[in-house]
Coordinates of C-alpha atoms and ligand atoms in Angstrom, one line a residue:
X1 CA -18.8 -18.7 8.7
X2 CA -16.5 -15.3 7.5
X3 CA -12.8 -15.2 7.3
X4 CA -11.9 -11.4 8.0
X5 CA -8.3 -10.4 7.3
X6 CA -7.1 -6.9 8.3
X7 CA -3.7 -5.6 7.5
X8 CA -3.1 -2.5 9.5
X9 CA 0.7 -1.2 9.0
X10 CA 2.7 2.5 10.8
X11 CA 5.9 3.3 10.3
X12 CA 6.7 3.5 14.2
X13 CA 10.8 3.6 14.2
X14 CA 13.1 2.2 12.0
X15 CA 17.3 2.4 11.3
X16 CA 19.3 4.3 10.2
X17 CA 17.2 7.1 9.4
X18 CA 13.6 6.1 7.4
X19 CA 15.4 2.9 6.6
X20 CA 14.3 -0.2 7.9
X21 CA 11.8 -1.8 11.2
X22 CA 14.0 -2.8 13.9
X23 CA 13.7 -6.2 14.5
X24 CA 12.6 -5.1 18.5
X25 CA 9.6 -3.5 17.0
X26 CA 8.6 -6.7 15.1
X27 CA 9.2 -9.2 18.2
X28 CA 7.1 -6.3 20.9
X29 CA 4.0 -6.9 17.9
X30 CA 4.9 -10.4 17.6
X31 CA 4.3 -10.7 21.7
X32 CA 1.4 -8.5 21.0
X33 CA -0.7 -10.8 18.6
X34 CA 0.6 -13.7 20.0
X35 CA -1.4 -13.1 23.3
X36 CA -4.6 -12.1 21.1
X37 CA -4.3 -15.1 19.6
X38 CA -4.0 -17.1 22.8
X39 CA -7.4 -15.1 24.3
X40 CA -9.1 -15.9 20.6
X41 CA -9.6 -12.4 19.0
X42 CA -7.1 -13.6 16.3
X43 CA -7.0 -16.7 15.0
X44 CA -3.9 -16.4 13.3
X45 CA -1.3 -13.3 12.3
X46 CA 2.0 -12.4 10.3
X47 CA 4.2 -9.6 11.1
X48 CA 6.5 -8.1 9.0
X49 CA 8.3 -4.8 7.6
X50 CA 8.6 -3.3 4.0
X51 CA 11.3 -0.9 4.7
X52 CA 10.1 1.5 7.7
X53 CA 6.7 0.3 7.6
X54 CA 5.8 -2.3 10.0
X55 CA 2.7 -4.3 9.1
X56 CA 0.1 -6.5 11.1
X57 CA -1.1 -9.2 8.9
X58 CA -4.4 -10.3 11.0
X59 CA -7.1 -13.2 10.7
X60 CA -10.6 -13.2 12.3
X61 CA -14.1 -13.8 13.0
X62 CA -14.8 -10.1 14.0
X63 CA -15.3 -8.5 10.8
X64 CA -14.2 -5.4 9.0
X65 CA -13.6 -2.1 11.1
X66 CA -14.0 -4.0 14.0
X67 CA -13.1 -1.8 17.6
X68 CA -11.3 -4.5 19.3
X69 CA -8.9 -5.9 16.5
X70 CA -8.5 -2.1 15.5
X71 CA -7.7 -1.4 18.9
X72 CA -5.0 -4.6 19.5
X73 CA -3.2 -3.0 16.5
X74 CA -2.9 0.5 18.1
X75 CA -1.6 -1.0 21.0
X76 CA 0.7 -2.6 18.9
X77 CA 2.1 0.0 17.8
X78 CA 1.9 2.2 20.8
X79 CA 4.0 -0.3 22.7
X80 CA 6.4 -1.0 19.8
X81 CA 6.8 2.9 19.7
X82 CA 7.9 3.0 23.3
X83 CA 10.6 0.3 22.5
X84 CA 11.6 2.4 19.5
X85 CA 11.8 5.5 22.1
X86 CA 13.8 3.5 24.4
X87 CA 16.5 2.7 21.3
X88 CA 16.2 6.6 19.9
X89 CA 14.7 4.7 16.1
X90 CA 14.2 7.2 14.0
X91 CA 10.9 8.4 13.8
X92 CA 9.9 6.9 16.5
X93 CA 5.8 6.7 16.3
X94 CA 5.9 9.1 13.4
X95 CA 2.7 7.2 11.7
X96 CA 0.8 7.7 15.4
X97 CA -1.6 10.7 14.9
X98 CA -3.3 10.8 18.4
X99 CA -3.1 9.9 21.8
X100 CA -5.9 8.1 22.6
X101 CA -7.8 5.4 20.8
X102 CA -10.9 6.1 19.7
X103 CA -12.9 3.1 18.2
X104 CA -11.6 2.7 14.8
X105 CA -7.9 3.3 13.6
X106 CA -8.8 5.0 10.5
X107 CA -7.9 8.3 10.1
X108 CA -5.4 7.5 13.5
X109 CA -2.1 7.7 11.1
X110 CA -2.0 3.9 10.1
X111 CA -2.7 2.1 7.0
X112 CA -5.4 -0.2 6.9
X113 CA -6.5 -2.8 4.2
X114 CA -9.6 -5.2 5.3
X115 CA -11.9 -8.4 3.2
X116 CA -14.0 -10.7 4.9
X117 CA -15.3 -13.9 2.8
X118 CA -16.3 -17.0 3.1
X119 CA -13.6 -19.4 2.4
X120 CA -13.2 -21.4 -1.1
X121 CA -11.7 -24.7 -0.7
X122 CA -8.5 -23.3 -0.9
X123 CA -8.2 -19.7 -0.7
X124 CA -4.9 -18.5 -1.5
X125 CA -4.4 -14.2 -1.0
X126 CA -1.7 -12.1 -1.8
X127 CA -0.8 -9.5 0.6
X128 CA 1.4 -6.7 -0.9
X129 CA 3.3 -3.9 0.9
X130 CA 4.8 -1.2 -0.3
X131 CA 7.5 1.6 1.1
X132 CA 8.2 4.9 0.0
X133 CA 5.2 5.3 -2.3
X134 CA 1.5 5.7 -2.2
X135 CA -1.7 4.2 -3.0
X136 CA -1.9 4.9 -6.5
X137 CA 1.0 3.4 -6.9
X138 CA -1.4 0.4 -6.7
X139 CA -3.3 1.7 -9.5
X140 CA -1.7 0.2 -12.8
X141 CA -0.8 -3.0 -11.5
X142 CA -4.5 -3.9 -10.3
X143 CA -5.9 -2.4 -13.2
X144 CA -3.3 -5.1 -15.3
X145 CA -4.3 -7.9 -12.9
X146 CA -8.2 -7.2 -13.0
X147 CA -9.0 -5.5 -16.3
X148 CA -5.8 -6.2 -18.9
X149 CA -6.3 -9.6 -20.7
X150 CA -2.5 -9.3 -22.1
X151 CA -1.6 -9.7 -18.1
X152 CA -4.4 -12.0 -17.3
X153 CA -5.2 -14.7 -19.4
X154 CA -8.0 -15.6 -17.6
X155 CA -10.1 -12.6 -18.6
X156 CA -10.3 -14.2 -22.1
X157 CA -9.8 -17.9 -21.3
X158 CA -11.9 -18.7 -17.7
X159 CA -15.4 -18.2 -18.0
X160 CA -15.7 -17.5 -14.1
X161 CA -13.4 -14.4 -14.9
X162 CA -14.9 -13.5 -18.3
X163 CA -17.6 -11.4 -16.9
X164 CA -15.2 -8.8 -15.8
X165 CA -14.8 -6.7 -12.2
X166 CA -16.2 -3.4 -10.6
X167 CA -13.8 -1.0 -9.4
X168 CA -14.6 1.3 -6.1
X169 CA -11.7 4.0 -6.8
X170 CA -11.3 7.4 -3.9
X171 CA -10.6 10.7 -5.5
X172 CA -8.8 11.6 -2.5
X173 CA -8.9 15.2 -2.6
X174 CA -12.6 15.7 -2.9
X175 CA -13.2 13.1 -0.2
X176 CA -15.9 11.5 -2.8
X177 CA -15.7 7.7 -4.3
X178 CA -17.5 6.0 -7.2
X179 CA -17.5 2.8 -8.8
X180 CA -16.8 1.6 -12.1
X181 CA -17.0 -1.3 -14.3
X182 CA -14.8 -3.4 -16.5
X183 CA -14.7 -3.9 -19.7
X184 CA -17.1 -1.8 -20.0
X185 CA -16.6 1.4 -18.6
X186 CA -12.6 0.8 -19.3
X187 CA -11.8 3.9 -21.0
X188 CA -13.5 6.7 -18.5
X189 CA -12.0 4.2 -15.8
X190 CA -8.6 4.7 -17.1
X191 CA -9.0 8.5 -17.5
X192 CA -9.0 8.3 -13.6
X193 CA -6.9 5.9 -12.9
X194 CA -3.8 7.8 -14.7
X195 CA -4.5 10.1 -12.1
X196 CA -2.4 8.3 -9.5
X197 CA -2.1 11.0 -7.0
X198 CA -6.0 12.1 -6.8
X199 CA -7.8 8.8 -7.9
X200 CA -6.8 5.2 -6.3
X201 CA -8.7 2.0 -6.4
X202 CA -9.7 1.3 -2.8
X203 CA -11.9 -2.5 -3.8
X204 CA -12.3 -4.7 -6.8
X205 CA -15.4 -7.3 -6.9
X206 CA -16.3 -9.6 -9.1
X207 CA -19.1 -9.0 -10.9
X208 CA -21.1 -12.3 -11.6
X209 CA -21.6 -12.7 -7.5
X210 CA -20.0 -9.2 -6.0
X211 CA -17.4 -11.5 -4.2
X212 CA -14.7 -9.4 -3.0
X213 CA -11.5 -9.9 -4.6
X214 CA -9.1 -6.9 -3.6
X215 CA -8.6 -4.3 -0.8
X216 CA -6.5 -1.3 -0.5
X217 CA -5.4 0.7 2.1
X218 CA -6.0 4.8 1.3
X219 CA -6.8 5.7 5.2
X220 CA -4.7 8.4 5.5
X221 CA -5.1 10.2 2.0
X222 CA -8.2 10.3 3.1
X223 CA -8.2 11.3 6.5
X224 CA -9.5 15.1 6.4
X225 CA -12.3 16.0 3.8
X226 CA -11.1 17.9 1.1
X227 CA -7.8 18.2 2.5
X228 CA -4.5 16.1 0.9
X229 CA -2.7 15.3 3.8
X230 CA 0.2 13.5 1.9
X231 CA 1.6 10.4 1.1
X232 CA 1.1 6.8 2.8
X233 CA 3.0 3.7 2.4
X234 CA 0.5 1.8 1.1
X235 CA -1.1 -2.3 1.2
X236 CA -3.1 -4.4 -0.4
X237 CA -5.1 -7.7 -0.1
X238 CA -6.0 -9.6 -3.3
X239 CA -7.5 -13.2 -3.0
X240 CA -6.3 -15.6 -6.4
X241 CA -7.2 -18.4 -8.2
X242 CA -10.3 -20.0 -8.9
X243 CA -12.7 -16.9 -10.8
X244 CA -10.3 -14.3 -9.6
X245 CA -6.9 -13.9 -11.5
X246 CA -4.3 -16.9 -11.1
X247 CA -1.2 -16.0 -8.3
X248 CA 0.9 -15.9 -11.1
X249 CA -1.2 -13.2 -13.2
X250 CA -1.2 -11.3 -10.0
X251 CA 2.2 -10.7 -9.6
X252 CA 3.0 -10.4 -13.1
X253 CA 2.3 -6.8 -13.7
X254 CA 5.0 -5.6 -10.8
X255 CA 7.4 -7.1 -13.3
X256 CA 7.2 -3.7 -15.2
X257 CA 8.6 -1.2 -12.7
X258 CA 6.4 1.3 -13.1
X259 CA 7.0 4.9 -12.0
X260 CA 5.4 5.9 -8.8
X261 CA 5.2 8.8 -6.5
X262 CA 6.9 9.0 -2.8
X263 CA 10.8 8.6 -3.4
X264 CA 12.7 10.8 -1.0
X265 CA 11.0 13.2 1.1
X266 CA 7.7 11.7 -0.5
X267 CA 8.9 14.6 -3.4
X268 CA 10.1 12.3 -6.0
X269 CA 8.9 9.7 -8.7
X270 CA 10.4 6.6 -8.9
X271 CA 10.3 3.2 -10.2
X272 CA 8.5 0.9 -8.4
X273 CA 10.6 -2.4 -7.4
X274 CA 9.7 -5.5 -6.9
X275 CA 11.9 -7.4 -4.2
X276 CA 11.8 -10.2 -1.6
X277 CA 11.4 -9.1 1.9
X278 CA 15.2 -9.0 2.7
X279 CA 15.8 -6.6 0.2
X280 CA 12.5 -4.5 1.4
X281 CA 15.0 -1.8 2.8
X282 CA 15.1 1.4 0.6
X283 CA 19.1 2.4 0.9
X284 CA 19.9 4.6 -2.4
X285 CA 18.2 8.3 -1.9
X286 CA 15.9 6.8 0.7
X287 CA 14.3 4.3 -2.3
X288 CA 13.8 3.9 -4.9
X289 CA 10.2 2.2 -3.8
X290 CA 10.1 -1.1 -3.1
X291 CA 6.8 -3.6 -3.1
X292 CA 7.0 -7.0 -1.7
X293 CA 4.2 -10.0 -2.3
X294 CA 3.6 -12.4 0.8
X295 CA 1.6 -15.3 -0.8
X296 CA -0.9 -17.1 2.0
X297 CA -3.1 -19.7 1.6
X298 CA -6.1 -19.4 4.1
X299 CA -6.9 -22.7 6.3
X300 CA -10.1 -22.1 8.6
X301 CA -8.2 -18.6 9.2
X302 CA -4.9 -20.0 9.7
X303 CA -2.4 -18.1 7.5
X304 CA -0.3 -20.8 5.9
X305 CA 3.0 -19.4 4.3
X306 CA 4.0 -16.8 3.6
X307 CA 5.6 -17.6 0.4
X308 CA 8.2 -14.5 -0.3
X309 CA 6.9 -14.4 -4.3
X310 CA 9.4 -11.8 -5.5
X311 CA 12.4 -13.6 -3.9
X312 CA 12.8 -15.0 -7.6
X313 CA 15.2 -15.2 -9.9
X314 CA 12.7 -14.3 -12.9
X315 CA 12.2 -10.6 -11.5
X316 CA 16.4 -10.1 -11.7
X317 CA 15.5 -8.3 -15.1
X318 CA 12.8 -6.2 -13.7
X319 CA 15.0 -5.1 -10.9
X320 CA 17.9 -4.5 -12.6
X321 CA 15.8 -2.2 -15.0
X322 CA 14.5 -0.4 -12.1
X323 CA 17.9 0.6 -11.1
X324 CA 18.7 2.0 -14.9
X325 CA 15.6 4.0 -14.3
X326 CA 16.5 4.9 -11.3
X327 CA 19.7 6.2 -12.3
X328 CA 18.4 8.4 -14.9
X329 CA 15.8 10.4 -12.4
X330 CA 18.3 10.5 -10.1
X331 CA 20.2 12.3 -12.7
X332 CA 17.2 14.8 -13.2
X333 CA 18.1 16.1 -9.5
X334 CA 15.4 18.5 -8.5
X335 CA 13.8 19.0 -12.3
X336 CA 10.7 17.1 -13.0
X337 CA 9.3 14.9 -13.9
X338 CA 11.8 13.1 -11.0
X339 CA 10.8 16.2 -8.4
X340 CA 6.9 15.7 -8.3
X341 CA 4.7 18.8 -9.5
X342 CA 4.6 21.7 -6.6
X343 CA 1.2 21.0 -5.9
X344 CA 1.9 17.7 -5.1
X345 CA 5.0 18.5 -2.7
X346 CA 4.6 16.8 0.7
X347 CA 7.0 18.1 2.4
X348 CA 6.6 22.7 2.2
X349 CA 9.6 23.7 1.6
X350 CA 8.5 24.4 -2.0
X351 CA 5.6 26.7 -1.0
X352 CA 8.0 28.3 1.6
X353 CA 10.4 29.6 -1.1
X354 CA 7.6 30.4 -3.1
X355 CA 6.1 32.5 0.1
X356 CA 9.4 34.2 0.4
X357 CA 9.9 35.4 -2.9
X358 CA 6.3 36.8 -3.4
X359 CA 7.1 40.3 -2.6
X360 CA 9.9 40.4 -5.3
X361 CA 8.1 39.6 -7.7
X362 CA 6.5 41.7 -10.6
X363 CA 4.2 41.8 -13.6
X364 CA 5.7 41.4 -16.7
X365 CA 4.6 44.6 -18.7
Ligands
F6R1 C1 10.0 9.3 2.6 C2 10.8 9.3 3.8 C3 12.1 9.9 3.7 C4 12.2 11.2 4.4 C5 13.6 11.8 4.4 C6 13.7 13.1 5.2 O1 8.8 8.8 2.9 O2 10.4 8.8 4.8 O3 12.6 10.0 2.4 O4 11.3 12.1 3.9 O5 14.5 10.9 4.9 O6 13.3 12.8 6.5 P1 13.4 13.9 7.7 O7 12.7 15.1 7.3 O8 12.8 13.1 8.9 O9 14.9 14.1 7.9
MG2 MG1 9.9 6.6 8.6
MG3 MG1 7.7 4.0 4.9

């Protein structure tokens, strides 16, 4: 028997501006799940916030992209958007793209990240969720975890790792994916992976049995072929221990924080921090990005934890250097490399300037 866990997340209200999930928006999902669990479509859930982003930690029997678990976390969100309407949240359903339901939330506005396995006898999975960034953001640090034997000693050491993992990565602007393997193909897999903005990992397997081992979300990168439709919060599922990396090589990599896209008005790079869930709330300049690790061990589906794996005192460093760096982008103001490239400007007002100055200017003779 399967074990399917599905973390769908939206950013459906928060305060004071795109701060921080009111805690009414967590209890109306709470209720939600609760009653799915009590009529058996779940057989267990978590649900938390990084920063604005609420997120639906789910276990089941019904498998990946399944209609009905898809469908409880729309109306999740629908009626936790009506709460947020009712308090005048900010943003109040801004993740909701459409109306009406129609038989898979992908492509709908919210995040989704999905396995299903078999259970080990003792599955323990990481879930991570990030705010104010995007997927690639997820790019180095899975790369360290799953491909970098100076992060994970296992590569060299366990024989059950040795044999290395495949990568499935999206180029999200052609629409396309392929997949890759490590160590062999690491240097052309590296060449995209730099790439944060175009190329993100969306699975890792192991490649001695294909056993999945990590799952990202990309959904809404990828929502119109051919067409980047901006930045998305993004989360991921990674199963540890026992032929996949150790918990601890898992999180390590988040210790360096790394610079990431999505920092105010999803314009800005920024380092990535790493931060228990209390601290999940992205005050200074909307960020800088924040990534929390919920570690779960899996019991028949029952999620047992979470244990908050950041909320330690041996990431104080990496913190404390991710506000140094954050002070000197912030000092950049609107130069680059802290303002992202124009083409990768979410929000138009770049293009809008550029529009109105067109006519003014002239060839250079
Ligand atoms: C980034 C984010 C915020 C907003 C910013 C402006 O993902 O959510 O940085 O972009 O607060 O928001 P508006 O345009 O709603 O005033
Ligand atoms: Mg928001
Ligand atoms: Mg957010």
């Amino acid at each position: 028997m399967k074990t399917t866990i599905s973390v769908i997340k939206a950013d459906v209200g928060s305060i004071a501006g795109h701060g921080l999930a009111h805690p009414a928006l967590l209890a109306k999902c709470e209720e939600i799940l609760a009653k799915a669990k009590e009529e058996e479509l779940l057989i267990d859930y978590y649900v938390t916030n990084c920063g604005d982003d609420t997120e639906l930690i789910m276990t089941h029997r019904q498998g990946e992209e399944n209609e009905e678990v898809h469908k409880l976390a729309w109306n999740a969100f629908i009626e936790a958007t009506a709460v947020a309407k009712q308090l005048k949240l900010y943003g109040a359903g801004q993740d909701l793209l459409s109306d009406t339901f129609s038989g898979n939330i992908k492509g709908m506005g919210p995040g989704v990240a999905e396995m299903e396995f078999k259970e080990r006898p003792s599955d323990p999975v990481v879930v991570f969720c990030c705010d104010k960034t995007e997927p690639g953001a997820f790019n180095m640090p899975l790369f360290k975890m799953f491909a970098d034997p100076f992060t994970t000693a296992g590569l060299v050491i366990d024989p059950s790792l040795h044999g290395g993992f495949e990568f499935e990565i999206f180029d999200v602007m052609e629409h396309k994916k392929v997949t890759m393997t490590c160590p062999d193909e690491m240097y052309d897999l590296l060449a995209l992976l730099g790439t944060i903005s175009r190329y993100v990992i969306k699975r890792i397997r192991r490649r001695s049995d294909n056993e999945i081992a990590a799952s990202i979300s990309t959904e809404r990168l990828n929502l119109l072929a051919g067409k980047y439709v901006g930045k998305d919060d993004p989360v991921a599922i990674v199963r540890s221990q026992s032929g996949f990396p150790a918990a601890g090589e898992v999180v390590e990599p988040f210790a360096f924080p790394h610079l990431v896209g999505g920092w105010m008005r999803g314009s800005h790079n920024g380092p990535l921090m790493p931060v228990g869930q209390k601290n999940a709330y992205p005050v200074r300049f909307d960020g800088p990005p924040r990534v929390i690790a919920l570690g779960f061990q899996i019991a028949d589906g029952e999620l047992v934890g979470p244990a908050d794996m950041f909320d330690d005192p041996s990431y104080d460093r990496s913190r404390a250097l991710a506000s140094d760096i954050a002070e000197y982008m912030r000092r950049h103001g609107p130069f680059e490399p802290h303002r992202l490239p124009a083409d990768e400007m979410e929000y138009t007002t770049l293009p809008g300037v550029m529009e109105k100055l067109s006519e003014r200017f002239e060839d250079i003779k």
